[in-house]
């Protein structure tokens, strides 16, 4: 029996996926027509983002299970919507599949994606399947909605604003390294794996920061803190000074570096795959931030620096102040 | 000098593309932030579609120039919107690029895409660039708008409706075959090439068919007439009888088969890559169809068959009536 996607065929594979997609009242024409038709929420702006996960670039099939591939493919897009203060609505799934890919792999991928979609009430309203002569590619487009006065962008930071980050930093990078290399257990290693394999996009945090008009600017951390700081500062035409001693370094990152050497703070600054939010807050909005903190419960919100005039990006350590290292960049 | 995308780097490549994207008043946050923010038109429904072009599957770099790759990537999506009666608004461009791809190739691709986008007033509001360890992939998501009462779907055909198709059939397939194999010139060969390389999505036809409530169902012809007939009939729970002598076979397809043998009608029925619209019209809407025809000017609208009870899909030829052959399917 041929258990690959080539054996099943395109139409049967589409039917197989489509039959698993939940319906929703505002989806007027769902998957299966030339395009999807959806009723937009009144008085809101549309928010669009797209991000692809490529086998061999963004994930390795040897240690990333199918469910995690599907989860990550949607999570990275929901993280982008969160960074705009938008509420996710619908998503489209574009699969580019090698002929010899097992159907079970596609099933698992869809399971992971639908599980995260259900958690955020996102409807998968359409998509596309194409054959790949190379890697598996999972490309997702997500659509959200936001009120005009609640939009968060990268452009609003001003000198004197405080700089904050959600969650903890470095665990995802350590999880990836563990899965790639050692597979040894250490305190927090399961958490590190999960942070890499099934990151939780900070949808609620982004929404609350936008709705309560707390953040003056916001970006997500897909390619690491240093990269996000640079991009936000560039877009806002400001500088920043980070306090390395204030960074919320994940316990798992400390435990990893206790065992393997190296600097957990460097991992927190340069490591990618943490889908946290970096945002700035004006001094007169600190009270509102306290309210948002309470609503977010256990999610840490940590002040890690300050916005400055000029364009210098600096990090203060116990040894003194030095330029912020550069982040990860594709193609380099 | 390294003239590849790897030499340029991700951020510089994104800046290079972004600097070429026109702005539009309803685009509140354009490319360069975590996501795009766009003001939706009032009282309209959102229409979403996504379709990928994969090197070695949908196009061959040896004979498809970069501009055509970009054109096709957007055209196939605009064709899907047209089939829903939707007006295109914005699109997102997801590029998955081999390291050694020439920057000039990306420039050409973007030129082709932007040229078609400008013709249909589509704003490219965002996108993503990722590295590919395999083929070049151009994945586009297009967003359109349609009024609730003007939505066209595949589901509305009823027994007794007439079946129509826009344009002519078979030229794109012949153009592809010529580019793949012979490169010989014949009457209409330039038209055949153009029909394959730079198909014109029937956006205006779809809009007029929807706005004037002419079509009872509609689908586009990406994978050939036979495939489209099957999908539309299945969705509408009807049968169809096509008249092979009525099919608008492209002159270039006839000329090709005069030279190389084979049946131009078979090419018109089974050949893919014609981005025409197949639609059905109730008898009491024939008058309205005449009005749409006049507005469309030179674009042929040809009656090619009738919707029947049951599920049989038949084609009548001079030799008698036979089952409709099956269309192209990926993975088979």
mmCIF file of N, CA and C in Angstrom, chain B residues 2 39 51 100 142 167-168 177 189 206 236 259 261:
data_model
loop_
_atom_site.group_PDB
_atom_site.id
_atom_site.type_symbol
_atom_site.label_atom_id
_atom_site.label_comp_id
_atom_site.label_asym_id
_atom_site.label_seq_id
_atom_site.Cartn_x
_atom_site.Cartn_y
_atom_site.Cartn_z
ATOM 1 N N UNK B 2 29.642 39.230 -5.588
ATOM 2 C CA UNK B 2 28.595 38.213 -5.420
ATOM 3 C C UNK B 2 27.243 38.831 -5.789
ATOM 4 N N UNK B 39 -7.364 49.333 5.529
ATOM 5 C CA UNK B 39 -8.769 49.663 5.777
ATOM 6 C C UNK B 39 -9.638 48.917 4.775
ATOM 7 N N UNK B 51 -2.033 30.664 -3.713
ATOM 8 C CA UNK B 51 -1.587 29.714 -4.736
ATOM 9 C C UNK B 51 -0.087 29.889 -4.940
ATOM 10 N N UNK B 100 21.843 30.642 -4.193
ATOM 11 C CA UNK B 100 22.644 31.042 -5.354
ATOM 12 C C UNK B 100 21.796 31.709 -6.429
ATOM 13 N N UNK B 142 -3.810 36.477 -2.181
ATOM 14 C CA UNK B 142 -4.513 37.651 -2.677
ATOM 15 C C UNK B 142 -5.805 37.841 -1.891
ATOM 16 N N UNK B 167 -12.962 33.599 -23.340
ATOM 17 C CA UNK B 167 -11.719 33.488 -24.111
ATOM 18 C C UNK B 167 -11.657 32.281 -25.017
ATOM 19 N N UNK B 168 -10.436 31.821 -25.292
ATOM 20 C CA UNK B 168 -10.227 30.648 -26.121
ATOM 21 C C UNK B 168 -9.413 29.625 -25.337
ATOM 22 N N UNK B 177 4.147 23.579 -24.509
ATOM 23 C CA UNK B 177 4.777 22.487 -25.265
ATOM 24 C C UNK B 177 5.832 23.024 -26.230
ATOM 25 N N UNK B 189 2.176 31.421 -32.775
ATOM 26 C CA UNK B 189 3.058 30.865 -31.749
ATOM 27 C C UNK B 189 3.433 31.905 -30.694
ATOM 28 N N UNK B 206 -15.245 38.393 -14.288
ATOM 29 C CA UNK B 206 -15.771 37.866 -13.032
ATOM 30 C C UNK B 206 -16.582 38.908 -12.282
ATOM 31 N N UNK B 236 -22.009 21.445 -7.484
ATOM 32 C CA UNK B 236 -23.414 21.808 -7.705
ATOM 33 C C UNK B 236 -24.343 20.600 -7.723
ATOM 34 N N UNK B 259 0.629 21.070 -37.535
ATOM 35 C CA UNK B 259 2.040 20.738 -37.733
ATOM 36 C C UNK B 259 2.459 19.440 -37.071
ATOM 37 N N UNK B 261 0.423 17.072 -35.512
ATOM 38 C CA UNK B 261 -0.555 16.005 -35.339
ATOM 39 C C UNK B 261 -1.280 16.146 -34.016
#
